Short mmCIF file of C-alpha atoms in Angstrom, two decimals:
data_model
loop_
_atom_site.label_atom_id
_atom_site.label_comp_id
_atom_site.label_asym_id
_atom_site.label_seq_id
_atom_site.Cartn_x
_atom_site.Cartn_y
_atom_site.Cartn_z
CA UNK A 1469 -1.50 48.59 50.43
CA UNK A 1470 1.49 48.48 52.93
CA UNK A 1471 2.15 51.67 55.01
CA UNK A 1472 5.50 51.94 53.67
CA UNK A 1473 3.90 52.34 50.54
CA UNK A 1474 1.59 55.20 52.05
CA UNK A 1475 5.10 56.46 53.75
CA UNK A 1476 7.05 56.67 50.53
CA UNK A 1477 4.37 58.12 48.10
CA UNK A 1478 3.90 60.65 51.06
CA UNK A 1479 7.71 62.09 50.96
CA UNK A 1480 7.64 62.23 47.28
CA UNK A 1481 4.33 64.31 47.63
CA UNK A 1482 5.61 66.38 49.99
CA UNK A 1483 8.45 67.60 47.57
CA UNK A 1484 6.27 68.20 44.68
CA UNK A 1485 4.02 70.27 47.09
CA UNK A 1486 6.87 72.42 48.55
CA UNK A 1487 8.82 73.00 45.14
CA UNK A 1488 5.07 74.64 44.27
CA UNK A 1489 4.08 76.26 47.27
CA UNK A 1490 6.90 77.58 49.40
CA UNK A 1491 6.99 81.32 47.24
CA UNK A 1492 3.59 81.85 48.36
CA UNK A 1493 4.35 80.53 52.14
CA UNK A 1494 7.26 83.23 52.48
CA UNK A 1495 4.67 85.95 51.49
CA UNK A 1496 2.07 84.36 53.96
CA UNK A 1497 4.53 84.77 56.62
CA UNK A 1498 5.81 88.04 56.04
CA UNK A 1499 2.26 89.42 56.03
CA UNK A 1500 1.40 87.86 59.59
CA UNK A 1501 4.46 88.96 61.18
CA UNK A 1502 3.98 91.70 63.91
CA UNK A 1503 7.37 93.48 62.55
CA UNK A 1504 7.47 93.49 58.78
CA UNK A 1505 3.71 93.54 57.92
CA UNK A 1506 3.22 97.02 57.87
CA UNK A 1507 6.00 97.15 55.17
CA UNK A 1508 3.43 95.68 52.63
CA UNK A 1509 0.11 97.18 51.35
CA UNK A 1510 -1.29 93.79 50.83
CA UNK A 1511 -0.24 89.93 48.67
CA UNK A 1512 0.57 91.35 45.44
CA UNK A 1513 2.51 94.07 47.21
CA UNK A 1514 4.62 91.71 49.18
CA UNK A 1515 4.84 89.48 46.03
CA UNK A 1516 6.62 92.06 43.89
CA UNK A 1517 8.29 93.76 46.78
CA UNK A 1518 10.33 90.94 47.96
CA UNK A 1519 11.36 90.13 44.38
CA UNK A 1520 12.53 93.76 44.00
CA UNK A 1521 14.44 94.41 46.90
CA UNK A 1522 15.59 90.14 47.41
CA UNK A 1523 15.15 89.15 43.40
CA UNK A 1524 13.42 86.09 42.95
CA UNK A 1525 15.66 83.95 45.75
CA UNK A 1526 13.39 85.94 48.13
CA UNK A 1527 10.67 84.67 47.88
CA UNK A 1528 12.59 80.58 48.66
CA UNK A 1529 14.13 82.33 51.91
CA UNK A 1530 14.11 79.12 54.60
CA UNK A 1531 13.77 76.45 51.93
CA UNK A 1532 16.23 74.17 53.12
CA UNK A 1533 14.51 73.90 56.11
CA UNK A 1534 11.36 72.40 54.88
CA UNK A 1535 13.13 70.54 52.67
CA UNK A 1536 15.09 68.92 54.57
CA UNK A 1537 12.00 67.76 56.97
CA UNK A 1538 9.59 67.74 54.54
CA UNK A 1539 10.48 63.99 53.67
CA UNK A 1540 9.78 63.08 57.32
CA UNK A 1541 6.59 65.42 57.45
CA UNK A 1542 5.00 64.00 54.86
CA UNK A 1543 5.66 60.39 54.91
CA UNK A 1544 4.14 60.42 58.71
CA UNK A 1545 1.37 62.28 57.46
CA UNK A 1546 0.84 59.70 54.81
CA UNK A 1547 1.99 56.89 56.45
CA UNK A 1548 0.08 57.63 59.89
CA UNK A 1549 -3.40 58.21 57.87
CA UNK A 1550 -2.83 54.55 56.23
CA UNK A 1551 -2.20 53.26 58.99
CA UNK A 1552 -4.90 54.67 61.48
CA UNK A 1553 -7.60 53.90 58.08
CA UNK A 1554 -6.50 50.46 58.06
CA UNK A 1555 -6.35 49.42 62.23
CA UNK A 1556 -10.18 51.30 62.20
CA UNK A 1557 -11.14 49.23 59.54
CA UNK A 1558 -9.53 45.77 60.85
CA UNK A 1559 -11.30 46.57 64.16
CA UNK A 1560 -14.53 47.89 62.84
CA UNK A 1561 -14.36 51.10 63.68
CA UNK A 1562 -17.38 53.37 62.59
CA UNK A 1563 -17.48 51.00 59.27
CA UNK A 1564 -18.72 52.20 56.12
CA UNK A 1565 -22.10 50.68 54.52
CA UNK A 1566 -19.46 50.33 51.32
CA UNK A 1567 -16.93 48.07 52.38
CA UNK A 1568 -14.68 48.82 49.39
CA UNK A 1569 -13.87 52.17 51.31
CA UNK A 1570 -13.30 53.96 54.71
CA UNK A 1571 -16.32 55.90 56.24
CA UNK A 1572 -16.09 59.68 56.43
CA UNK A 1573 -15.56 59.29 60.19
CA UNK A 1574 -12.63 57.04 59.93
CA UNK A 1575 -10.94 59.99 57.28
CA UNK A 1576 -11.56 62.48 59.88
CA UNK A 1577 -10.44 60.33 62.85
CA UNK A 1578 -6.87 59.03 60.75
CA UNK A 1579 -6.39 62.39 59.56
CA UNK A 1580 -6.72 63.97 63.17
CA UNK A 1581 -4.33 61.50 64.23
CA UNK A 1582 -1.56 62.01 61.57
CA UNK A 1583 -1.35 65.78 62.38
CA UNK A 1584 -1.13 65.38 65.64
CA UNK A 1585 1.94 63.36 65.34
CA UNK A 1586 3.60 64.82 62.81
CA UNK A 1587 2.85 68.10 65.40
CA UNK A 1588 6.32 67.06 66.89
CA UNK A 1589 8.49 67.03 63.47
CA UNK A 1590 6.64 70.22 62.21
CA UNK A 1591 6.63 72.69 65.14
CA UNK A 1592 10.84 72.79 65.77
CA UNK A 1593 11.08 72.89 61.54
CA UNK A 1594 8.81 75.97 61.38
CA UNK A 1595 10.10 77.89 64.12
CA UNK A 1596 13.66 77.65 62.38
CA UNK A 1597 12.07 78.17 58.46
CA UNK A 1598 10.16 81.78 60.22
CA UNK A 1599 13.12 82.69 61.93
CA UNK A 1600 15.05 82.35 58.46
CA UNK A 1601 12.34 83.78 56.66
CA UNK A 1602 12.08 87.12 58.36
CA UNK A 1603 16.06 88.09 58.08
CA UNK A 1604 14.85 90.93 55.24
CA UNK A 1605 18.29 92.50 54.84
CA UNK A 1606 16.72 95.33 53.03
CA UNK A 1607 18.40 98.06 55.53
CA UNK A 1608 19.82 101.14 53.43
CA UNK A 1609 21.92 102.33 55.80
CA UNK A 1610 25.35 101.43 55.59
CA UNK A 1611 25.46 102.32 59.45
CA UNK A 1612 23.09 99.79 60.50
CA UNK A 1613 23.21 96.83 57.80
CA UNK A 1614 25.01 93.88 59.61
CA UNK A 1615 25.46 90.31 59.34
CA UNK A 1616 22.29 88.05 59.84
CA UNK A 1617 21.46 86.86 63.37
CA UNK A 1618 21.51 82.84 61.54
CA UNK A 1619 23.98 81.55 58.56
CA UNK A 1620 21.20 78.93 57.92
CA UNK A 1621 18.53 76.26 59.25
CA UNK A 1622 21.25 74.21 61.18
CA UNK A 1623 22.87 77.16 62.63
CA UNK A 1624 19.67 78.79 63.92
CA UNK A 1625 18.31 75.68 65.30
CA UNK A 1626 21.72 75.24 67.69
CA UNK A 1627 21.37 78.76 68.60
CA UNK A 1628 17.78 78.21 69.37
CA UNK A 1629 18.55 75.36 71.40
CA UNK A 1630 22.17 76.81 73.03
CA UNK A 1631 19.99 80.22 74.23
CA UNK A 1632 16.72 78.08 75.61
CA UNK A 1633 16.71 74.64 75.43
CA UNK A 1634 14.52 71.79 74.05
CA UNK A 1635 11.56 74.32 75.60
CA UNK A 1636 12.57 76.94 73.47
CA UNK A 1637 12.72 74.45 70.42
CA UNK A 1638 9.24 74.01 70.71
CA UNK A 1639 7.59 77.67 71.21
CA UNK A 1640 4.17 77.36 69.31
CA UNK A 1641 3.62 73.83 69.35
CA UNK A 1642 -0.29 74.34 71.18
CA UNK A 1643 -1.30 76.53 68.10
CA UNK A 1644 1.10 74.23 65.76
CA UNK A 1645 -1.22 71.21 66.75
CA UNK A 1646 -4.40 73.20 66.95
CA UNK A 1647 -3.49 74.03 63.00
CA UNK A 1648 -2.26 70.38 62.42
CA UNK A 1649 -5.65 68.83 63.03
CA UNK A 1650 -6.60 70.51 59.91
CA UNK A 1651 -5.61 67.07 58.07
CA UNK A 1652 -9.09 65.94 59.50
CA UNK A 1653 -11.15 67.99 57.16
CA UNK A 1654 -8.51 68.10 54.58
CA UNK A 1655 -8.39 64.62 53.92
CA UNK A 1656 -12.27 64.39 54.68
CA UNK A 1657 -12.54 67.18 51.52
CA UNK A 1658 -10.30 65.13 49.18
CA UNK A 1659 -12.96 61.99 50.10
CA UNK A 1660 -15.68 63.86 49.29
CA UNK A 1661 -14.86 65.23 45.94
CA UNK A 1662 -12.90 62.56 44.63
CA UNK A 1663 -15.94 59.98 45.60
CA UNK A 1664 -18.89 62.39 44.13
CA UNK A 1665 -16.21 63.09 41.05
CA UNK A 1666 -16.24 58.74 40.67
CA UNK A 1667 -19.96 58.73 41.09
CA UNK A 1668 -20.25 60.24 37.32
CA UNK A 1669 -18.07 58.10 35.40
CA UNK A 1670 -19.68 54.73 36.11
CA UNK A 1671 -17.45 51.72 35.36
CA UNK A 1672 -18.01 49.37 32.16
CA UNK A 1673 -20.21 46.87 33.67
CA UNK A 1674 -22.44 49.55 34.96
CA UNK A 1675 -21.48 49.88 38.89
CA UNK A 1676 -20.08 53.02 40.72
CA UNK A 1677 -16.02 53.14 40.69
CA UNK A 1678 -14.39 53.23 43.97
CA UNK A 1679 -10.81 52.74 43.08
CA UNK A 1680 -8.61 56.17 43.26
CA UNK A 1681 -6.78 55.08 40.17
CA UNK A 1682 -10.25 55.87 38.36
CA UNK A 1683 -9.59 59.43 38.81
CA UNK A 1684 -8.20 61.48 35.73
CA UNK A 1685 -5.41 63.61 36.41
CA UNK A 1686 -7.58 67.11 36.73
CA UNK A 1687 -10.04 65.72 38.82
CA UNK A 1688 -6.66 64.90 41.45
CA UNK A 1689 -6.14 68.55 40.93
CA UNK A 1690 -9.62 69.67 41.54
CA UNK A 1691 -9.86 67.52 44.86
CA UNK A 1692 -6.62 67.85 45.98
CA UNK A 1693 -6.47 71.94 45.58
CA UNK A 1694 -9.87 72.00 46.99
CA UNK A 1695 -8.94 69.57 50.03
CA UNK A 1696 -5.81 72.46 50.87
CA UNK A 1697 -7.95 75.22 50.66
CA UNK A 1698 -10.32 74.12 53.31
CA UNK A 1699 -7.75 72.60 55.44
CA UNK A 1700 -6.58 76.16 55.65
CA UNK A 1701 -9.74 78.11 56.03
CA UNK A 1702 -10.75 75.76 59.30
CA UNK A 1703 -7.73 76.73 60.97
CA UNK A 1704 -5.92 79.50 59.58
CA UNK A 1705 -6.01 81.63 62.85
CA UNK A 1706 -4.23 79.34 64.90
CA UNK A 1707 -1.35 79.28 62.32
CA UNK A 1708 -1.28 83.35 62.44
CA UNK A 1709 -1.02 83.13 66.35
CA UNK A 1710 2.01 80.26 65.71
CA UNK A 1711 4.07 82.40 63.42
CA UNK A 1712 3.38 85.49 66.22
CA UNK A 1713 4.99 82.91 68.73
CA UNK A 1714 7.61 81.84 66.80
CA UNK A 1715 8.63 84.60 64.98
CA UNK A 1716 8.62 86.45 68.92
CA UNK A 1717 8.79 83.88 70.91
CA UNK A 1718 9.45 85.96 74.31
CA UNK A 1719 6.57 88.60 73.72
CA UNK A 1720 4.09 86.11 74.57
CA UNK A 1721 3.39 84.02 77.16
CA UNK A 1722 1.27 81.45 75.42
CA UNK A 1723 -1.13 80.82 72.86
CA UNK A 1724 -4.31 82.92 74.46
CA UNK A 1725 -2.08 85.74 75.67
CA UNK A 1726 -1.07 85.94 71.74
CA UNK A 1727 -4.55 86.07 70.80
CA UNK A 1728 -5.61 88.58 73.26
CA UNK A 1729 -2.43 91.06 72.64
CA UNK A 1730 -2.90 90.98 69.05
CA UNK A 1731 -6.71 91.11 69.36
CA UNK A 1732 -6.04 94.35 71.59
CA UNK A 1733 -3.21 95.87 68.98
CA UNK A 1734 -5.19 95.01 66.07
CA UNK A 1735 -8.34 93.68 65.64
CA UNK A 1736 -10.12 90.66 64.78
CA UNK A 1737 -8.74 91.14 60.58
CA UNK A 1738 -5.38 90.47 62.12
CA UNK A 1739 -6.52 86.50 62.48
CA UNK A 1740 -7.38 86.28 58.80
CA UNK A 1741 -3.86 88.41 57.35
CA UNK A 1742 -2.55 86.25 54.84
CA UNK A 1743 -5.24 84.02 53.74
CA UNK A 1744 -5.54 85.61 50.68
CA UNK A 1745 -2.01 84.05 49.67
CA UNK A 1746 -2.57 81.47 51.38
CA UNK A 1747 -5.56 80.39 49.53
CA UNK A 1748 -3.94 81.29 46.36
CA UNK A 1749 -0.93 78.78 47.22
CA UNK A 1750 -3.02 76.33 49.06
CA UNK A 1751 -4.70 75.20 45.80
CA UNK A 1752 -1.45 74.68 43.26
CA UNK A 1753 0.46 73.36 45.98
CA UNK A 1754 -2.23 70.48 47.24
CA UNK A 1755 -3.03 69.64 43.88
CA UNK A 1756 0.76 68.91 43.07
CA UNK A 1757 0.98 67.12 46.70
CA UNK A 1758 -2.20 64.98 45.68
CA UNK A 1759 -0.97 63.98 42.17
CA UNK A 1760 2.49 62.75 43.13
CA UNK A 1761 0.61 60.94 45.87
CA UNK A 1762 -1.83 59.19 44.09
CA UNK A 1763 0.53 58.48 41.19
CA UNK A 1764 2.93 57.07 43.19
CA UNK A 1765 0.50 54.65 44.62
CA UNK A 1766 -0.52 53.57 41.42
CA UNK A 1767 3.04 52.58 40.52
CA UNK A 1768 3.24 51.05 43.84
CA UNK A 1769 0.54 48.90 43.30
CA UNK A 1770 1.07 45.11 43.86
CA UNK A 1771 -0.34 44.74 40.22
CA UNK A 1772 2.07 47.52 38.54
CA UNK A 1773 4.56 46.19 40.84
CA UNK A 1774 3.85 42.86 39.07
CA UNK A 1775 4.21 44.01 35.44
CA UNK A 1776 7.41 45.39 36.31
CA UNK A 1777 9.13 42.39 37.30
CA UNK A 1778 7.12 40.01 34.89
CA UNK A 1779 9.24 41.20 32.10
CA UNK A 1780 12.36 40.98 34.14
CA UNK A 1781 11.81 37.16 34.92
CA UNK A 1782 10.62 36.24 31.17
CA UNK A 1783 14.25 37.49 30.21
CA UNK A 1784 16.02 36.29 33.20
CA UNK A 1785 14.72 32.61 32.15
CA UNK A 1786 15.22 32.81 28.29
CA UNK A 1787 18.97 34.00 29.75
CA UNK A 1788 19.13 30.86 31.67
#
């Protein structure tokens, strides 16, 4: 398969993924920043407290933002793992005993690589989707409500960028690339599952399937929500200390000074605050990113591809 193909199903995944997930990202936020956490009693809190003091447009605060990246994000993603699966398997790289499929190692290695790229794209995106995300406007006092700091993504990135330069553009990226590499297990997960998952349901001639397009629809869900949730849990405390960065980015002077001052202030608990929305949206949101994905492959396929056009040439000839 081309890696434009791997590119193109990865953008459309990307917006399936976000449409699902985002609600549940603004609460993750909210709960890990320094300044507004302490305003919640916990997820469900947040949840309902955002939708009755924002209504329900809350909770899609800094949308645009992602969404207008997200395309980018997750077509490298998608297109760099292709691509890094294919070049270790052209040059032998740690090759698998089944030659019908990448090794374990070479999932790991290609999905290391594709975070680590698409490090770059997210780190600038997410420091202008937190900044957005954490105007509240829930002041009651007439006296003090004002006007919010940014009118949207573009107009927060140039004030970024006016007040500190490219530098400033890119506060968090160590802990944005430390949470990036996640795509190595998360990738490695969906493997796993969907492989063991194709194990039981051997094909009609009586050998194992390997082919993805084997899978039925809930067992995409299954591996693809279980694939996000362990992505997160391996490196959910670097993404706490990158929102602390970016949602403050003078307060710190880098990654381990973040980690020790909020170590010091509040304990070890503060590295997990959040995962329990996290979790909840890591699951919906993955599976949704892992169905588009593999059903847009499938129609991508040379031979869907081919049925397409067959059609289209049988009637272009009885035209003729």
């Amino acid at each position: 398969m081309s890696t434009w193909a791997h590119f193109y199903a990865g953008t459309i995944a990307g917006l399936a993924g976000l449409s699902v997930g985002h609600p549940f990202d603004v609460v993750k936020v909210r709960l890990q920043s320094r300044e507004l956490a302490a305003r919640y009693n916990g997820t469900w809190n947040c949840l309902v407290t955002i939708v009755k003091q924002e209504k329900i447009l809350g909770l899609y605060k800094g949308m645009t933002s992602p969404a207008a990246g997200v395309a980018a994000i997750n077509a490298l993603v998608f297109g760099v793992y292709g691509h890094f699966i294919e070049l270790q398997q052209r040059h032998m790289v740690f090759p698998s005993k089944d030659q019908t499929q990448p090794s374990l190692t070479n999932v790991f290695i290609a999905g290391v690589a594709a975070g680590s790229v698409t490090s770059f794209i997210t780190g600038p995106m997410e420091l202008v989707k937190i900044q957005l995300q954490n105007q509240t406007h829930t002041t009651t006092s007439k006296a003090s409500l004002s006007a919010p700091r940014y009118t949207g993504p573009i107009d927060c990135f140039v004030k970024i960028f006016q007040k500190g330069g490219i530098r400033a553009c890119y506060a968090g990226l160590t802990p944005t690339m430390l949470r990036e590499i996640s795509f190595g297990p998360y990738f490695v997960t969906f493997e796993v599952i969907s492989r063991l998952l194709r194990s039981l349901q051997p094909n009609p001639n009586g050998k194992l399937s390997t082919n993805e397009d084997d899978l039925s629809g809930w067992q995409v869900v299954l591996a693809g929500g279980s694939a996000g949730i362990m992505a997160w849990c391996s490196t959910y405390a670097a993404d706490v200390l990158k929102t602390r960065i970016q949602s403050e980015p003078s307060r710190y002077r880098g990654v381990i000074d973040c980690a020790r001052q909020c170590y010091k202030e509040e304990g070890w608990r503060i590295f997990f605050r959040g995962l329990n929305a996290t979790i909840v949206r890591a699951f919906p949101s993955n599976a949704a990113t892992f169905v588009a994905y593999t059903w847009t492959m499938k129609m991508l396929s040379p031979v869907n591809l081919q049925e397409e056009v067959r059609p289209l040439c049988e009637s272009t000839r009885a035209a003729c």
